[in-house]
Short mmCIF file of C-alpha atoms and ligand atoms in Angstrom, two decimals:
data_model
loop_
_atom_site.label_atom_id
_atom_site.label_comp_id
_atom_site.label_asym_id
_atom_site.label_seq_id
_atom_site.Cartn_x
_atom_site.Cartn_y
_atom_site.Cartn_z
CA UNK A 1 0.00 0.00 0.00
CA UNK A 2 1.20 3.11 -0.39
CA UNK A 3 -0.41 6.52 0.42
CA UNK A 4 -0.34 9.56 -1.98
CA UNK A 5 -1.39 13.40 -0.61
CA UNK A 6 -2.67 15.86 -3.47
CA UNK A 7 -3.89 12.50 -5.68
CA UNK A 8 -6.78 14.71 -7.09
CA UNK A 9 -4.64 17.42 -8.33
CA UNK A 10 -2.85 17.74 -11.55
CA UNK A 11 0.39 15.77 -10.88
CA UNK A 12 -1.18 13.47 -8.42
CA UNK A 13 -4.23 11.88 -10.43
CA UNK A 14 -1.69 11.54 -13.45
CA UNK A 15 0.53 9.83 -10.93
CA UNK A 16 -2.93 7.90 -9.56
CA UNK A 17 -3.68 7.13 -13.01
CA UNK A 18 -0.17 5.90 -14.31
CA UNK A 19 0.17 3.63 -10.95
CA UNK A 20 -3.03 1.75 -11.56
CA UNK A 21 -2.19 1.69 -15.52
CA UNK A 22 0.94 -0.39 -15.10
CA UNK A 23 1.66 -3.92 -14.56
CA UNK A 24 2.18 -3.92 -10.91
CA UNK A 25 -1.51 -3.99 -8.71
CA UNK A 26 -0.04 -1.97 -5.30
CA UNK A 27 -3.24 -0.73 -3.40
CA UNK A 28 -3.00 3.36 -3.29
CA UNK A 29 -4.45 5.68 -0.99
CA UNK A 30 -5.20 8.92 -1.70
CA UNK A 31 -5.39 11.69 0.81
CA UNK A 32 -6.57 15.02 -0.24
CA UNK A 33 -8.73 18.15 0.87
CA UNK A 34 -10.23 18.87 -2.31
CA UNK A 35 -9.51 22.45 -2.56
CA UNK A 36 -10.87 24.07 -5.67
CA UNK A 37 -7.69 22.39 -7.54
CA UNK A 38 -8.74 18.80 -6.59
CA UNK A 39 -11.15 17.10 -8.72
CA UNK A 40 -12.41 13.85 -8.71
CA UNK A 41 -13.42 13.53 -11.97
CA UNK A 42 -9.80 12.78 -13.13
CA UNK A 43 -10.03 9.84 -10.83
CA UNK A 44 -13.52 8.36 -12.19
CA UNK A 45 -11.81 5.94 -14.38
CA UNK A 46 -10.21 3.55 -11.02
CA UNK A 47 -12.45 5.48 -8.25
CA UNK A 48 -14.32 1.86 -8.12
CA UNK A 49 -11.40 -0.57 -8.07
CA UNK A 50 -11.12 -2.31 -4.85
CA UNK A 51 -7.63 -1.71 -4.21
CA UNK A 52 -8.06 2.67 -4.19
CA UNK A 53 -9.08 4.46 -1.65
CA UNK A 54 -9.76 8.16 -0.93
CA UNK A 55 -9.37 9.73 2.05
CA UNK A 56 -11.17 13.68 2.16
CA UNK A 57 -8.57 15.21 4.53
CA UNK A 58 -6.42 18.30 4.90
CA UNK A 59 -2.46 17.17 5.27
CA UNK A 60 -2.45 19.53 8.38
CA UNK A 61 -5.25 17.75 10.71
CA UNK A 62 -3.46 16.01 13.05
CA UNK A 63 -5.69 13.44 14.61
CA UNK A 64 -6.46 12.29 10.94
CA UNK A 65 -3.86 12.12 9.15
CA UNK A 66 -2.63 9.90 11.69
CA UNK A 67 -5.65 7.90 11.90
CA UNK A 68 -5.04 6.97 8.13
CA UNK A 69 -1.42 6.73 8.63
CA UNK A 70 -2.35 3.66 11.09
CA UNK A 71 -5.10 3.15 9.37
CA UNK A 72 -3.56 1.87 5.83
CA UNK A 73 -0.28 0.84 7.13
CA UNK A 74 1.65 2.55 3.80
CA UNK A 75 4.65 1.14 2.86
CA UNK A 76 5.65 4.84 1.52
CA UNK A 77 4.14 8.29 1.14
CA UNK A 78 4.45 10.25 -2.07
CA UNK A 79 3.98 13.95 -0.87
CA UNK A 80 2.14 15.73 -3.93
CA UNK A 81 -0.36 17.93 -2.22
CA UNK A 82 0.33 21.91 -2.09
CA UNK A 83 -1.12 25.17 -2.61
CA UNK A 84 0.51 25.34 -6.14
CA UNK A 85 -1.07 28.42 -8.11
CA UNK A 86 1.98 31.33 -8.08
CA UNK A 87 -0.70 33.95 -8.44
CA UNK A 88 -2.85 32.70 -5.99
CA UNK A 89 0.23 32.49 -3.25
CA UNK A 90 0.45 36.88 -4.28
CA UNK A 91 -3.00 37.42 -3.29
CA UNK A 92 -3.53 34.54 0.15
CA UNK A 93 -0.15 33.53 0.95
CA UNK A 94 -1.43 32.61 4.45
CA UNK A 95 -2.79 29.13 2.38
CA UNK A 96 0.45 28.40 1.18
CA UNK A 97 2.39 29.03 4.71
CA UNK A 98 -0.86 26.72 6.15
CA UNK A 99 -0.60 23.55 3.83
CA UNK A 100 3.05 23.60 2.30
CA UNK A 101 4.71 24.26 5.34
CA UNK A 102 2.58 23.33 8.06
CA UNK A 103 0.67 20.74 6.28
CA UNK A 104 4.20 18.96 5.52
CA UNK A 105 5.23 19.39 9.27
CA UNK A 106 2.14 17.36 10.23
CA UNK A 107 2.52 14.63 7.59
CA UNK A 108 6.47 14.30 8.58
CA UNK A 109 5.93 14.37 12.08
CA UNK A 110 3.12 11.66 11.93
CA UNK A 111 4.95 9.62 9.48
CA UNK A 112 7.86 9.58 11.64
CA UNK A 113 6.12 8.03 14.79
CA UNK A 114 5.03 5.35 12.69
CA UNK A 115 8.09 5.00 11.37
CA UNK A 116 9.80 4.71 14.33
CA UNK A 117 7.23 1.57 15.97
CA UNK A 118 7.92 -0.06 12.27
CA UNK A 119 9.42 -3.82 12.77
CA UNK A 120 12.27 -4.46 10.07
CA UNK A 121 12.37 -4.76 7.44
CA UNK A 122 8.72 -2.72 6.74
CA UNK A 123 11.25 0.06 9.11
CA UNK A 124 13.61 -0.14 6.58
CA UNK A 125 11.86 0.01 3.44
CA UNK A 126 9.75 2.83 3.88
CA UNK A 127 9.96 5.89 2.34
CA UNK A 128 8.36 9.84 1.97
CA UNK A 129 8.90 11.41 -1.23
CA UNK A 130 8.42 14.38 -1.39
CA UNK A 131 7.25 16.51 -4.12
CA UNK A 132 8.85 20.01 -4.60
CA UNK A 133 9.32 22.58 -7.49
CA UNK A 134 12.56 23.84 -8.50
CA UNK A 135 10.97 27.39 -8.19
CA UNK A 136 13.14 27.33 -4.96
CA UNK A 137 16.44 28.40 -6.53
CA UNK A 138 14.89 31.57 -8.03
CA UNK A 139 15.19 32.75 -10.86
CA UNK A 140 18.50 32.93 -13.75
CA UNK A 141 20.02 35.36 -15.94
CA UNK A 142 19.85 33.98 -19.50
CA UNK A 143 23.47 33.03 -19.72
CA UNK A 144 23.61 31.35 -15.95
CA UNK A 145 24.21 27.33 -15.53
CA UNK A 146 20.79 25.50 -15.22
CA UNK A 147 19.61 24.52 -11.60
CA UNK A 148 21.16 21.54 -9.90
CA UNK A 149 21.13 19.62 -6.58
CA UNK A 150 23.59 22.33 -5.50
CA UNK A 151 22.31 25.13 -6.68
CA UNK A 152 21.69 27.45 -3.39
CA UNK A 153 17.59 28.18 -2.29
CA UNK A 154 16.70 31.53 -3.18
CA UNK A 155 13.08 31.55 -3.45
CA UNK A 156 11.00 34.74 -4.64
CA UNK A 157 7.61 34.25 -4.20
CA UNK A 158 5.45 33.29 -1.21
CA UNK A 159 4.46 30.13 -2.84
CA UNK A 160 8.38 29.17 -4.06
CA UNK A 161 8.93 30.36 -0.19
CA UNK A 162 6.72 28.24 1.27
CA UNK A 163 7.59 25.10 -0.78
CA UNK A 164 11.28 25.94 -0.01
CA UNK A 165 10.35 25.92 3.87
CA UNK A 166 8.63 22.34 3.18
CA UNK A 167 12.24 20.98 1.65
CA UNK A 168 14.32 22.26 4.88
CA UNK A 169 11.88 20.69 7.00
CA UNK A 170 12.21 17.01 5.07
CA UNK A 171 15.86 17.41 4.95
CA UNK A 172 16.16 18.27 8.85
CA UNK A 173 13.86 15.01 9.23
CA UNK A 174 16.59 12.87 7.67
CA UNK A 175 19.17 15.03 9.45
CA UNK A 176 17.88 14.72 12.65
CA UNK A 177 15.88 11.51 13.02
CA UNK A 178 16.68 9.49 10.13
CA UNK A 179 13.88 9.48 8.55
CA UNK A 180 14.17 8.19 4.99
CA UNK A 181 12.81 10.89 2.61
CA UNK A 182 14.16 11.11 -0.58
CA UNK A 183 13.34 15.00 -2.62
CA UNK A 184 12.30 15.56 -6.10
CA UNK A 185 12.55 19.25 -7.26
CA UNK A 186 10.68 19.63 -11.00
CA UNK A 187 10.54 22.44 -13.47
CA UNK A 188 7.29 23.29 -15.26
CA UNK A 189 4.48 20.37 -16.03
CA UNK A 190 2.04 20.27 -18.91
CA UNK A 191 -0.47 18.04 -19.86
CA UNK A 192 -4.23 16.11 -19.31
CA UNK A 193 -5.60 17.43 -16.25
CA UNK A 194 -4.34 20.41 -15.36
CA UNK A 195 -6.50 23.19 -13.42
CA UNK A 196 -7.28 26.14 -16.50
CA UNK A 197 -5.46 28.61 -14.03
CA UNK A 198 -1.73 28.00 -15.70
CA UNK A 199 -0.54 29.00 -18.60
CA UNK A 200 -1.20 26.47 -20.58
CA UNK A 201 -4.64 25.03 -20.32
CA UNK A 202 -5.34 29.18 -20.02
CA UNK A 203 -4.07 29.78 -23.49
CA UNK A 204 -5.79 26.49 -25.07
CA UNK A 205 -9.05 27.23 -23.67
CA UNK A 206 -9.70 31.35 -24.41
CA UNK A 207 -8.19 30.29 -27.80
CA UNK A 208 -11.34 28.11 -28.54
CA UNK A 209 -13.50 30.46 -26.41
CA UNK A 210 -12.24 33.57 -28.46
CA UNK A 211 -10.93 35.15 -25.82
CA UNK A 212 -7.92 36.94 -25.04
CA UNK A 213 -4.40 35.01 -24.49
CA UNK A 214 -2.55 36.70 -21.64
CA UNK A 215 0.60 37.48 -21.58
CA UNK A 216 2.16 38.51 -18.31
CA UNK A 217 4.84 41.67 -19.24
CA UNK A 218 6.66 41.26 -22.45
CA UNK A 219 6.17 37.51 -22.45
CA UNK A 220 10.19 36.76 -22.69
CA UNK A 221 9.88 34.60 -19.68
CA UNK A 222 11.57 31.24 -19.88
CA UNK A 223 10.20 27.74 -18.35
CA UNK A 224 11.39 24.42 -18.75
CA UNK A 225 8.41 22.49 -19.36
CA UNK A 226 7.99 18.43 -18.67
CA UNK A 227 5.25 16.59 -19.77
CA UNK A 228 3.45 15.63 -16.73
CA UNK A 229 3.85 11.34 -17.10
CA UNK A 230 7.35 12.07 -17.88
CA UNK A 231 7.35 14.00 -13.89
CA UNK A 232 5.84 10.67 -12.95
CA UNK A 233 7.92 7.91 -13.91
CA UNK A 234 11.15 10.14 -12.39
CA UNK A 235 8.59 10.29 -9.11
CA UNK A 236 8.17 6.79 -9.55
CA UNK A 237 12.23 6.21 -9.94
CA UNK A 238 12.94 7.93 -7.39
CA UNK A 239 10.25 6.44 -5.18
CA UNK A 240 12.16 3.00 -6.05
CA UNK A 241 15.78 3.51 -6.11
CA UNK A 242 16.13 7.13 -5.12
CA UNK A 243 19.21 7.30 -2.56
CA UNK A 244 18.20 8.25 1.28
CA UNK A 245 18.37 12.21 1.62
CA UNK A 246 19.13 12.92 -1.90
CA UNK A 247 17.45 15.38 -3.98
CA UNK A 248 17.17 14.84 -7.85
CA UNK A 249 16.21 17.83 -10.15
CA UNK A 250 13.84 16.79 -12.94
CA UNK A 251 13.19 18.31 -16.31
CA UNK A 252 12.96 17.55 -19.72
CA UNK A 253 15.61 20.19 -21.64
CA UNK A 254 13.07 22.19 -23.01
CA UNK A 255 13.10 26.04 -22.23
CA UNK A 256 10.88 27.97 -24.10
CA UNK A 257 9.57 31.37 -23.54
CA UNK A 258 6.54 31.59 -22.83
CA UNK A 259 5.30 33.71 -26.12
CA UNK A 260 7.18 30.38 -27.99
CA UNK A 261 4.78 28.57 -25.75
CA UNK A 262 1.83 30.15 -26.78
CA UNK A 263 2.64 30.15 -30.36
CA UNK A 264 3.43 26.93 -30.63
CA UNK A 265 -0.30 26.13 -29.01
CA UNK A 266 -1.82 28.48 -31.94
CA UNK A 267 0.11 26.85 -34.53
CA UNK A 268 -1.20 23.27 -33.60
CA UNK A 269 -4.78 25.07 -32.88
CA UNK A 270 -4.38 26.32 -36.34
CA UNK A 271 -3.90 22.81 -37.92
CA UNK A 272 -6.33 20.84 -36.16
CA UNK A 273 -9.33 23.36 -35.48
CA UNK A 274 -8.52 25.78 -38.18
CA UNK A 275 -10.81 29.35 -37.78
CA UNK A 276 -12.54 30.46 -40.83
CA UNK A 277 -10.48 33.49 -40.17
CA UNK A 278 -7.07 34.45 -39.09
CA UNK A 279 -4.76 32.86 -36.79
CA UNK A 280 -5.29 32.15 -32.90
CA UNK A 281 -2.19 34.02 -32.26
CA UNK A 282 -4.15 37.26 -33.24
CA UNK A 283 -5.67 36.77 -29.92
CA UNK A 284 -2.10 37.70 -28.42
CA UNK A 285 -2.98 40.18 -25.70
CA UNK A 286 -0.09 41.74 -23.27
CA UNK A 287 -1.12 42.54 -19.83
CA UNK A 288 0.05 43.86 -16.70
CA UNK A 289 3.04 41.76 -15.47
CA UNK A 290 2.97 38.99 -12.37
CA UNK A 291 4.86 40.84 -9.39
CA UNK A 292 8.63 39.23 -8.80
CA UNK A 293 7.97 37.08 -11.70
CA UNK A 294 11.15 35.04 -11.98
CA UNK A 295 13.10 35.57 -15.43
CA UNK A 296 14.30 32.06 -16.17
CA UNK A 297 13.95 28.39 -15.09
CA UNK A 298 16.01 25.61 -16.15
CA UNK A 299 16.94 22.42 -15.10
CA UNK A 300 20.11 20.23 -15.56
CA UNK A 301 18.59 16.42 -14.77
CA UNK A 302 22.35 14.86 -15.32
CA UNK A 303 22.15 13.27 -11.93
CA UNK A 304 18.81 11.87 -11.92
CA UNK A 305 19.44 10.41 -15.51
CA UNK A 306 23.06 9.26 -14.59
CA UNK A 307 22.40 7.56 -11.15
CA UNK A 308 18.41 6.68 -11.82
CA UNK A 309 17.98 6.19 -15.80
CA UNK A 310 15.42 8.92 -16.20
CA UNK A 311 14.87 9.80 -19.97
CA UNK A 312 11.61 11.71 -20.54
CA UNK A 313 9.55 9.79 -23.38
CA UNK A 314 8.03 12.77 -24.53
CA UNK A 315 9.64 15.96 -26.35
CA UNK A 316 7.72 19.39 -26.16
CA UNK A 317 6.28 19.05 -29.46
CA UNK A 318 4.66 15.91 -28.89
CA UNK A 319 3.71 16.62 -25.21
CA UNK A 320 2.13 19.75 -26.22
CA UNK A 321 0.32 18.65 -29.77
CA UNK A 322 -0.82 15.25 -27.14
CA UNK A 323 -2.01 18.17 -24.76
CA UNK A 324 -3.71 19.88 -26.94
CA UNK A 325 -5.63 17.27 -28.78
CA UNK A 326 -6.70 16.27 -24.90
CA UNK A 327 -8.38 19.67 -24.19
CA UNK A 328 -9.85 19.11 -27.62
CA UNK A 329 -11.47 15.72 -26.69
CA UNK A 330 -12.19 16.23 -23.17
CA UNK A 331 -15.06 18.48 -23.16
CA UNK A 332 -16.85 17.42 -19.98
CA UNK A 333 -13.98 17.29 -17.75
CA UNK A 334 -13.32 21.05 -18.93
CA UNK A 335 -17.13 22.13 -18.48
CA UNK A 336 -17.00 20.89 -15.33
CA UNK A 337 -14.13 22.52 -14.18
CA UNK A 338 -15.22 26.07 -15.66
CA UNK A 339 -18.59 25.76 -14.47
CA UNK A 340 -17.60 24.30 -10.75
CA UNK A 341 -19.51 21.66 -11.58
CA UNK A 342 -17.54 19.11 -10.60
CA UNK A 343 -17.17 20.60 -6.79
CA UNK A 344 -21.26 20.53 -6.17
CA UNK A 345 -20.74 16.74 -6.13
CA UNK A 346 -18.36 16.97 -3.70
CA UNK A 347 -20.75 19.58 -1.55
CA UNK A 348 -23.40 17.02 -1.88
CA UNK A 349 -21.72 14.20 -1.36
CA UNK A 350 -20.31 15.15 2.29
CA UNK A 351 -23.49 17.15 3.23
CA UNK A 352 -25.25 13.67 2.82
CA UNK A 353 -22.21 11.76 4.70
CA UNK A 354 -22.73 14.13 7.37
CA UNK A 355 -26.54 13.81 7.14
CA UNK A 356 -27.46 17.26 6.11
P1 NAD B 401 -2.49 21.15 -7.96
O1 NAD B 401 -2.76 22.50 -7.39
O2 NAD B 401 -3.06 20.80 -9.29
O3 NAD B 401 -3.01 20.03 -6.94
C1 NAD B 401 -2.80 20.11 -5.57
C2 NAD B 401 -3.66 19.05 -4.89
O4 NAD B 401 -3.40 19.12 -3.48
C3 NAD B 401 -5.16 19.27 -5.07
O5 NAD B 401 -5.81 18.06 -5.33
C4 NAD B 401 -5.61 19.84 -3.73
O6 NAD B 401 -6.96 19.55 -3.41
C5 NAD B 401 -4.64 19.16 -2.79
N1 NAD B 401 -4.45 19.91 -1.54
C6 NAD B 401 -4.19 21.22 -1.41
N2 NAD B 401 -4.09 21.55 -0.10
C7 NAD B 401 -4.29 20.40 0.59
C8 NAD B 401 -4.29 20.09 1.98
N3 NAD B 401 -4.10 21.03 2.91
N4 NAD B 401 -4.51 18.81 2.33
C9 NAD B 401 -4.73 17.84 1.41
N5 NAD B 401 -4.75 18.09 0.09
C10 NAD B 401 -4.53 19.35 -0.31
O7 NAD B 401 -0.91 21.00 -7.92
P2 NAD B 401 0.03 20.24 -8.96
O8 NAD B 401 0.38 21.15 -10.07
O9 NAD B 401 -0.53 18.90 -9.25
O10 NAD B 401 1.35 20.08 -8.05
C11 NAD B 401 1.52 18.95 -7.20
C12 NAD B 401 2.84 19.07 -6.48
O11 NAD B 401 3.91 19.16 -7.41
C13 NAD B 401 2.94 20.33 -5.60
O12 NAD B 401 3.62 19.98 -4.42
C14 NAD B 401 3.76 21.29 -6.44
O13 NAD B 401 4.48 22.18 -5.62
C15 NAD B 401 4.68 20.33 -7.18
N6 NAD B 401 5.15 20.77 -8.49
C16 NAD B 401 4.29 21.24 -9.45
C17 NAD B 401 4.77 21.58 -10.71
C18 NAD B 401 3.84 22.08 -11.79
O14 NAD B 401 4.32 22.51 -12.84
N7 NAD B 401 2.53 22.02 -11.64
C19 NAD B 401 6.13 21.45 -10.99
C20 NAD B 401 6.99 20.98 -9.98
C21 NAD B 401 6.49 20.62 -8.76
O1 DAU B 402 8.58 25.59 -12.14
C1 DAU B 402 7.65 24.76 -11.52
C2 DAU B 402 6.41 25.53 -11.17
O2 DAU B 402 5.72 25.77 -12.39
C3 DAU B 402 5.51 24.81 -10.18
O3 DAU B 402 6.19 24.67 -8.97
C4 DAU B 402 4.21 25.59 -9.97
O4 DAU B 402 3.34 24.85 -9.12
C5 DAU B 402 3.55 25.79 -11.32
O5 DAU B 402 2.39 26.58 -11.16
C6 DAU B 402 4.50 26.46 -12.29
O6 DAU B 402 4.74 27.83 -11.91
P1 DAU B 402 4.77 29.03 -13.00
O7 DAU B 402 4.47 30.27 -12.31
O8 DAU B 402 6.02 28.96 -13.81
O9 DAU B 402 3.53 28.53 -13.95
P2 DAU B 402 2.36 29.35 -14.64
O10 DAU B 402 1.68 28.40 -15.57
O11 DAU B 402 1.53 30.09 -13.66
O12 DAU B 402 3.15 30.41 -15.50
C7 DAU B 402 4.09 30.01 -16.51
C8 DAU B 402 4.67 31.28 -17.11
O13 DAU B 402 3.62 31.92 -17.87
C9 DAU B 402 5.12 32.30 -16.09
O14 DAU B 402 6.25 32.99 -16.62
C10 DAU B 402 3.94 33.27 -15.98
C11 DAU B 402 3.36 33.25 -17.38
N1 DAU B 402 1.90 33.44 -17.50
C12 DAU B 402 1.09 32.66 -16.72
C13 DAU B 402 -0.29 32.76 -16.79
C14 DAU B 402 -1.19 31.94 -15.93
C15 DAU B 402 1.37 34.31 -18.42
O15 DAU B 402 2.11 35.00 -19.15
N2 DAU B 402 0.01 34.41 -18.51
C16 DAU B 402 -0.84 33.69 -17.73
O16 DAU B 402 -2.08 33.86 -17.85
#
């Protein structure tokens, strides 16, 4: 068994999904709030299988999270679940401080005690992996060497901050107690499922909507994206033969800026759902820029692909064209989301657990 937090979010249902889609048949528990980025609907496809189960609970609660800890008796937990939105951390970073830092205290500390009653060799096999961003190093110059395990924490924004504070805490676990954590820090993700509140599912969906396709200040911003199930299989390497207290970097060797991101979406918009006039990109519309937005990201994965094998089997161009076709076929997952739809179930369905 092993337990997952944030399995209803973007990275964590593709990691959901991609665990019960291979060979293997591990039971998986899923532990996750349901904020307004969790959404079950990613998860109807195994929500009935016998060997899932979902958990409704914020990482921070004490008295549950170690109620399911004893509960389901994981073998390892694979930390996903964050505040994640950049914007949204500008505007309430009191949410971010509350689940990325104090949420992962809880989870550590109650994984710990269970840790420590363990027998061996269940003692000695377990492991937390934790799920971090590589928005902690801040932000390069265009000419600077790409981030690596060395690269010293510099974060810049309250939700880079707060992840940051979440990566000192797991290391000082190991440090301290022992505790056998092993740290993944990821540049950008794209791909099926992800909340229309980043920049890509943002610029595929006003492009079909008509509406405009923001670009934050003069759009010469530079990300290096990953295709989400690419993210996963490193999680899932690293989860498996990721060395106790190591961090490993993950990306994919693909910085764009983000107006080559966007273009490259209206080019393959173009081709597959061509307008009667004019090219999406006409839709181009500067606005105001994000405050302390970071320049550049990039990521040198050398040590993950030397000592763990990762090799990402997607490039950008097929990652995003696969992407795009996805938003383009998955028209009730993406009503759902923009109507809210898909959180009155969840209202419903815990008013009538609680008996309302
Ligand atoms: P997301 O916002 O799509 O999903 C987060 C999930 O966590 C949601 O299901 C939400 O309901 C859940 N959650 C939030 N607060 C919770 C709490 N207090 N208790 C329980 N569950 C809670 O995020 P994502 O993009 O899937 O990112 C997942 C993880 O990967 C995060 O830790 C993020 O920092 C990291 N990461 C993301 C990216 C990226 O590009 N999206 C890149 C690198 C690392
Ligand atoms: O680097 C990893 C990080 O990538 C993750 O840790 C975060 O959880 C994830 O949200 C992401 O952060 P970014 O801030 O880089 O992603 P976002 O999609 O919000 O923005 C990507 C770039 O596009 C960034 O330079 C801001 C810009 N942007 C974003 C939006 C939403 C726009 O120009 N317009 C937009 O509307």
């Amino acid at each position: 068994m092993i337990l997952v937090t944030g399995g209803a979010g973007f990275i964590g249902g593709n990691f959901v999904l991609q665990w019960f889609a291979g060979e293997h048949n591990e039971p998986l528990v899923n532990v996750d709030k349901l904020t307004y980025a969790g959404n079950l609907d990613t998860l109807s496809s195994i929500s009935e299988r016998d060997d899932y189960f979902f958990e409704k609970v914020d990482i921070a609660d004490e008295a549950e999270i170690k109620r399911i800890i004893a509960q389901y008796q994981p073998r390892a937990i694979v930390h996903f679940a964050a505040e994640s939105h950049v914007d949204r951390s500008i505007t309430d970073p009191g949410a971010f401080v509350r689940t990325n830092v104090v949420g992962t205290f809880n989870l550590l500390e109650q994984a710990r005690h269970y840790w420590n009653d363990l027998p061996e060799p269940q003692k000695s096999e377990f492991r937390f992996l934790h799920v971090s961003t590589d928005e902690v190093y801040g932000t390069l110059e265009t000419n600077d060497p790409a981030f690596c395990e060395t690269t010293p924490y510099q974060p810049n924004s309250p939700y880079s901050a707060s992840k940051a504070g979440s990566d000192m805490l797991v290391r000082a676990y190991y440090h301290t107690y022992g505790f056998p954590v092993v740290t993944t820090n990821c540049s950008n993700n794209y791909g099926p499922y992800q909340f229309p509140e980043k920049l890509i599912p943002v610029v595929i969906l006003n492009a079909l909507a008509g509406k405009p396709l923001p670009i934050y200040g003069n759009g010469q911003n530079i990300r290096d994206w990953l295709y989400v199930g690419d993210h996963c299989a490193a999680i899932r390497l690293a989860l498996a033969n990721g060395r106790l207290g190591e961090t490993y970097v993950v990306g994919g060797i693909n910085e764009k800026t983000n107006m080559e991101v966007v273009h490259s979406i209206c080019t393959i918009l173009d081709e597959v759902r061509p307008r009667d006039a004019g090219s999406y990109a006409e839709q181009i519309t500067f606005v105001k820029d994000r405050p302390g937005h970071d320049a550049r990201y990039a990521i040198n994965p050398e040590k993950i692909q030397t000592e763990l094998g990762f090799k990402p089997a997607h490039t950008f161009e097929t990652g995003l064209r696969e992407t795009v076709l996805w938003y383009l076929n998955n028209n009730e997952w993406i009503t759902r989301v923009q109507t809210g739809e898909y959180t009155q179930w969840v209202d419903q369905h815990y008013a009538q657990a609680r008996g309302v």
